[in-house]
Short mmCIF file of C-alpha atoms in Angstrom, two decimals:
data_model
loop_
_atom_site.label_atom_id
_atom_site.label_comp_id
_atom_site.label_asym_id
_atom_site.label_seq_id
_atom_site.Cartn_x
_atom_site.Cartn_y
_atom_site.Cartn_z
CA UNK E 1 0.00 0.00 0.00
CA UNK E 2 1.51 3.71 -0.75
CA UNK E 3 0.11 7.17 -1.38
CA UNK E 4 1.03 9.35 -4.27
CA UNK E 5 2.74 12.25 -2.76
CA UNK E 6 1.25 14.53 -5.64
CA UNK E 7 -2.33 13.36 -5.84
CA UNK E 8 -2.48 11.96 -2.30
CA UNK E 9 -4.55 9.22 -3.51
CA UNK E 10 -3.58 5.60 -2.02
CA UNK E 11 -2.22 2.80 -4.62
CA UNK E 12 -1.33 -0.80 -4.34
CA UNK E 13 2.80 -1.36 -5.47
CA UNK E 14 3.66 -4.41 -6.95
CA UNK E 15 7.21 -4.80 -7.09
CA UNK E 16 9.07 -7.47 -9.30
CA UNK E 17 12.08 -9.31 -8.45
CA UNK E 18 15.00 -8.35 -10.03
CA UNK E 19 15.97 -11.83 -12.30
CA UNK E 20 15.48 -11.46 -15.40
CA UNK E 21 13.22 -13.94 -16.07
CA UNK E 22 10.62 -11.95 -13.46
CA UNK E 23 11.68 -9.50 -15.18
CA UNK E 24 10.90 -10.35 -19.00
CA UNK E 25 7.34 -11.44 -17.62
CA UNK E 26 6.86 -8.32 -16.01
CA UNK E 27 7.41 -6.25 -19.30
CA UNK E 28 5.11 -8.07 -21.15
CA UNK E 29 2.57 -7.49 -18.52
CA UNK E 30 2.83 -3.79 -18.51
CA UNK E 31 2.77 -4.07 -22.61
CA UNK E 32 -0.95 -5.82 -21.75
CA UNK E 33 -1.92 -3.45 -18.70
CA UNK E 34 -1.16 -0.31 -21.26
CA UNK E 35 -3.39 -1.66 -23.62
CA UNK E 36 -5.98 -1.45 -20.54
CA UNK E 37 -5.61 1.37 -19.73
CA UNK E 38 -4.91 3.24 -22.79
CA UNK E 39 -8.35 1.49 -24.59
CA UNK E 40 -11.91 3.29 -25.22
CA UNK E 41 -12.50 5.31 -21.81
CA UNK E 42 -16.14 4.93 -22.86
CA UNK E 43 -17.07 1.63 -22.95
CA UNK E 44 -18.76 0.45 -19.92
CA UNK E 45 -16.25 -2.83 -19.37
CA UNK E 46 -13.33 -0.46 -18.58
CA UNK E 47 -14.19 -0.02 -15.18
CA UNK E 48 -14.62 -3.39 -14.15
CA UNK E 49 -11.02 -4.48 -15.43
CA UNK E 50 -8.30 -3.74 -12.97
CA UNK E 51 -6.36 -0.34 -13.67
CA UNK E 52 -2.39 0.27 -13.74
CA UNK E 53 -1.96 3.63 -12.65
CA UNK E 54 2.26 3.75 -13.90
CA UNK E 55 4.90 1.92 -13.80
CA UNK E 56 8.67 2.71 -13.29
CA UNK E 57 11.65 0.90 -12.07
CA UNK E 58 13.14 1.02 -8.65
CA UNK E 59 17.19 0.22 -8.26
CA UNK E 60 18.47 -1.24 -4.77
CA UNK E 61 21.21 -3.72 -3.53
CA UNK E 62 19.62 -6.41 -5.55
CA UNK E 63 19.41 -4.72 -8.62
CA UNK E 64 16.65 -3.26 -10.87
CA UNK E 65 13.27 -4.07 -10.19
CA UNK E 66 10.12 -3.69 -12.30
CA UNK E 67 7.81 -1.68 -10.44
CA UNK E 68 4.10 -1.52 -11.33
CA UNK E 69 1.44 1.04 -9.40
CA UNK E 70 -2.40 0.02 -9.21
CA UNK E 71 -5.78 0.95 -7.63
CA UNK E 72 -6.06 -0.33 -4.78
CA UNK E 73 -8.53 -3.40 -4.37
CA UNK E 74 -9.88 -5.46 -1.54
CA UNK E 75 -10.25 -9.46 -1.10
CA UNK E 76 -10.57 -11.97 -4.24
CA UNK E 77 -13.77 -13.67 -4.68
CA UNK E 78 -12.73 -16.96 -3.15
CA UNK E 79 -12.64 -15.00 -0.12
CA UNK E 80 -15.82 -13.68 0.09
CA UNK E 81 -17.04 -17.34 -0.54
CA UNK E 82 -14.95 -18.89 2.56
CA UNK E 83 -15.93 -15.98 4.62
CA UNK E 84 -19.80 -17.26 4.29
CA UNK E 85 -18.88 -20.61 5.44
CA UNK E 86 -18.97 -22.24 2.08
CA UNK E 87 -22.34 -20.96 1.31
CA UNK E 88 -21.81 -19.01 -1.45
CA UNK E 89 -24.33 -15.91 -2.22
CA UNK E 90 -27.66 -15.52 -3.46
CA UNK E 91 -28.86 -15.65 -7.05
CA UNK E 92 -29.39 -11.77 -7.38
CA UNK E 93 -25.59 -11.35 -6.50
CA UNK E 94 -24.82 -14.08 -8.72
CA UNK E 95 -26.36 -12.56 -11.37
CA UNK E 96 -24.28 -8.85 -10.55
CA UNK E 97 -21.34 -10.48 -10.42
CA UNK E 98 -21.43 -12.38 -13.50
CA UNK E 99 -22.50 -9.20 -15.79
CA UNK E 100 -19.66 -7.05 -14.60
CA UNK E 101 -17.31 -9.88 -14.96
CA UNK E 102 -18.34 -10.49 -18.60
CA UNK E 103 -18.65 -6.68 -19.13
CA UNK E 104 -15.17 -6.32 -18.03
CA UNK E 105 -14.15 -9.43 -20.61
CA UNK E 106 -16.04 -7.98 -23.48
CA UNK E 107 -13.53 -5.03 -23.10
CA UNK E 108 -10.35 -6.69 -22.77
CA UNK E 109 -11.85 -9.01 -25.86
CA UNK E 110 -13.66 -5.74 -28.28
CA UNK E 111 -11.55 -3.59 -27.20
CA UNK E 112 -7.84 -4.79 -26.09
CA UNK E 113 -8.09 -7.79 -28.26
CA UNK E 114 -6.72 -9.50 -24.69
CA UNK E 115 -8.12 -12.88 -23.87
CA UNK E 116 -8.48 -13.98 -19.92
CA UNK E 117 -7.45 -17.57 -20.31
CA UNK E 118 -7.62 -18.05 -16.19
CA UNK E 119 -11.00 -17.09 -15.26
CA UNK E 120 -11.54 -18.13 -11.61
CA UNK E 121 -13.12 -17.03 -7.91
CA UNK E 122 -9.21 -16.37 -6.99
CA UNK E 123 -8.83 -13.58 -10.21
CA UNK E 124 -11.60 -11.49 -9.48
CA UNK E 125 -11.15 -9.03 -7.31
CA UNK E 126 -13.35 -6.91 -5.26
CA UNK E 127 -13.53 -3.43 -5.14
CA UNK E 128 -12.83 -1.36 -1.27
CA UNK E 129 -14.49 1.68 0.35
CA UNK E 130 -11.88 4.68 0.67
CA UNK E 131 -12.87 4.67 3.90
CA UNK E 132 -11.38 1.43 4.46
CA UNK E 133 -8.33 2.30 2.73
CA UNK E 134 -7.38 5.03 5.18
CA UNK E 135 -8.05 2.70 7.97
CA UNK E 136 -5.37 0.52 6.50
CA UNK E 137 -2.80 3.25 6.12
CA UNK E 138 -3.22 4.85 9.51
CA UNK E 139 -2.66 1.83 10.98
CA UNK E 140 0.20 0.94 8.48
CA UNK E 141 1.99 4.72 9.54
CA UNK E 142 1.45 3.86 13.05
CA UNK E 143 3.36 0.29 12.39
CA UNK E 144 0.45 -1.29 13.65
CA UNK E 145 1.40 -4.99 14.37
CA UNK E 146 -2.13 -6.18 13.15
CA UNK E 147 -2.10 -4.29 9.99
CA UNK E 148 -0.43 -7.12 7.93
CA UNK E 149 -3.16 -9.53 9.08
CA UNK E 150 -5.83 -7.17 8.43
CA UNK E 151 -4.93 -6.56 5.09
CA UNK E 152 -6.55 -8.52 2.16
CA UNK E 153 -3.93 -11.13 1.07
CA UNK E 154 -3.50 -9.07 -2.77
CA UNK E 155 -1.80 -6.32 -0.85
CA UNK E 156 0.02 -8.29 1.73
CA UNK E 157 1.38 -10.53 -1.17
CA UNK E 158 0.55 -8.97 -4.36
CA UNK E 159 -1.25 -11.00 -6.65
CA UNK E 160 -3.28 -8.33 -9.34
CA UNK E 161 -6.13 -10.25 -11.60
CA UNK E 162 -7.71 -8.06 -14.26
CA UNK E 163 -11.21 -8.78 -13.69
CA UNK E 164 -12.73 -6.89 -10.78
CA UNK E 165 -15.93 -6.40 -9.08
CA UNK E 166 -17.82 -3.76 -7.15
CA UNK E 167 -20.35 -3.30 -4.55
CA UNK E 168 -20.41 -7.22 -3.47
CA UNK E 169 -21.86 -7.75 0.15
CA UNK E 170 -21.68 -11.18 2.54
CA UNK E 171 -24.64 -13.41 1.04
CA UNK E 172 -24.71 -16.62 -0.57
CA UNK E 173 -26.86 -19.77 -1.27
CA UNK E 174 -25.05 -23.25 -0.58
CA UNK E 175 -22.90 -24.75 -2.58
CA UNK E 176 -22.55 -28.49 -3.44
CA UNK E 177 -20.09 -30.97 -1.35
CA UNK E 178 -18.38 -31.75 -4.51
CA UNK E 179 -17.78 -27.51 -4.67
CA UNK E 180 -17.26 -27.43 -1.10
CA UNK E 181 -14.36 -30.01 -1.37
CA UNK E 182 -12.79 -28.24 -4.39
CA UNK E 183 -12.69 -25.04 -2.68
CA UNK E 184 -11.05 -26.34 1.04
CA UNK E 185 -8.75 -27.98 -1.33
CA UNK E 186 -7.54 -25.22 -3.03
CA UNK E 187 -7.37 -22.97 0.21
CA UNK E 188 -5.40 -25.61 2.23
CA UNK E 189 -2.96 -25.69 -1.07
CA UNK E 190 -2.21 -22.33 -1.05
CA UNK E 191 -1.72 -22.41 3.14
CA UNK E 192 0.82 -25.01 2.19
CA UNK E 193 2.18 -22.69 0.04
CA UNK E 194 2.59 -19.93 2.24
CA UNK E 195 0.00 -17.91 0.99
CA UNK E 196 2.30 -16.22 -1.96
CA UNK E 197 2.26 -15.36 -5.14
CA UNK E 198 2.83 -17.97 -8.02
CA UNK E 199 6.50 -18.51 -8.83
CA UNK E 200 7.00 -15.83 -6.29
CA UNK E 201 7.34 -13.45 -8.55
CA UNK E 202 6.30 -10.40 -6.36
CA UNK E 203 6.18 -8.50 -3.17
CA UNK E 204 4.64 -5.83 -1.68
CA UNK E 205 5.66 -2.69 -0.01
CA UNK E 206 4.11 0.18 2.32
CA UNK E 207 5.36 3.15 2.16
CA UNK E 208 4.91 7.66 0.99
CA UNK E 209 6.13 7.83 -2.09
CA UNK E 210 5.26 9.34 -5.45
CA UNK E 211 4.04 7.63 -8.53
CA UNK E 212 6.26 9.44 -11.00
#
């Protein structure tokens, strides 16, 4: 999490490791977050596909790291779904969240001529009250020992998906035993895992700095 020192508006950091194989990736995904973000401002997908704000590079003891700057989003939709005890949400919600996530494909398709080949609960992201941001960064600037925990996993250990959703609240229906076992499967994997990012190819920072 950092704030733009000239706009003052909070960003999520995503900073690559400095191999060159991170890094090769990490150029081609800023060639395919440009064409995001540079696309038709008008058409109604944009806004549900994730936005990088810049990008720059950032040189330390380890060398030169790829260094991308987003909006800031909350929890993934796995999340939400573990968070209701497996019971998924109701069919009206459904329904929301599957027309902004195909809203938000028809512009990376029309538009970006992009294709999402790894559509999935974990790769849609959910959007965050500025409200809630603050709260994170005053207790971040007060090195709050909780504010780690209390931060959605995508900013502790950045993990950006281009597909993201707004307004969702806590409701579900149930979900089958055969979904139920998928899902408890795939969380307990990525416990094992450590919770990071695949190939560990990033991690994130807090900090004041400016997005230029």
């Amino acid at each position: 999490l950092a704030r733009d020192s000239r706009t003052k508006a909070y960003t999520a950091v995503k900073v690559v490791k400095s191999a060159s194989q991170y890094t090769e990736t990490a150029i081609d995904e800023i060639k395919l977050l440009t064409k995001v973000r540079e696309g038709d401002h008008a058409h109604v997908g944009r806004s549900h596909v994730v936005q990088m704000i810049d990008d720059h590079k950032i040189v330390g003891i380890h060398g030169t790291h790829i260094s991308m700057v987003f909006e800031v989003l909350g929890d993934n939709l796995l999340k939400l779904i573990i968070r209701s005890n497996y019971r998924g949400m109701n069919e009206a919600l459904v329904k929301r969240i599957t027309k902004q996530v195909l809203m938000g494909l028809d512009y990376l398709h029309t538009v970006c001529g992009i294709i999402h080949t790894d559509i999935k609960p974990e790769n849609v992201m959910l959007t965050v009250s500025e409200s809630t941001v603050k709260q994170w960064a005053a207790a971040g600037a007060q090195d709050d020992p909780k504010f780690k925990a209390n931060l959605p996993k995508n900013l502790r250990e950045r993990k950006q998906a281009p597909v993201k959703v707004e307004g969702l609240q806590k409701e579900g229906v149930k979900l089958t035993k055969n979904q139920k076992k998928k899902l408890k499967k795939k969380l307990k994997k990525a416990n094992a895992s450590g919770g990071g990012e695949k190939n560990g190819r990033a991690e994130s920072i807090t900090s004041d700095m400016s997005t230029e």
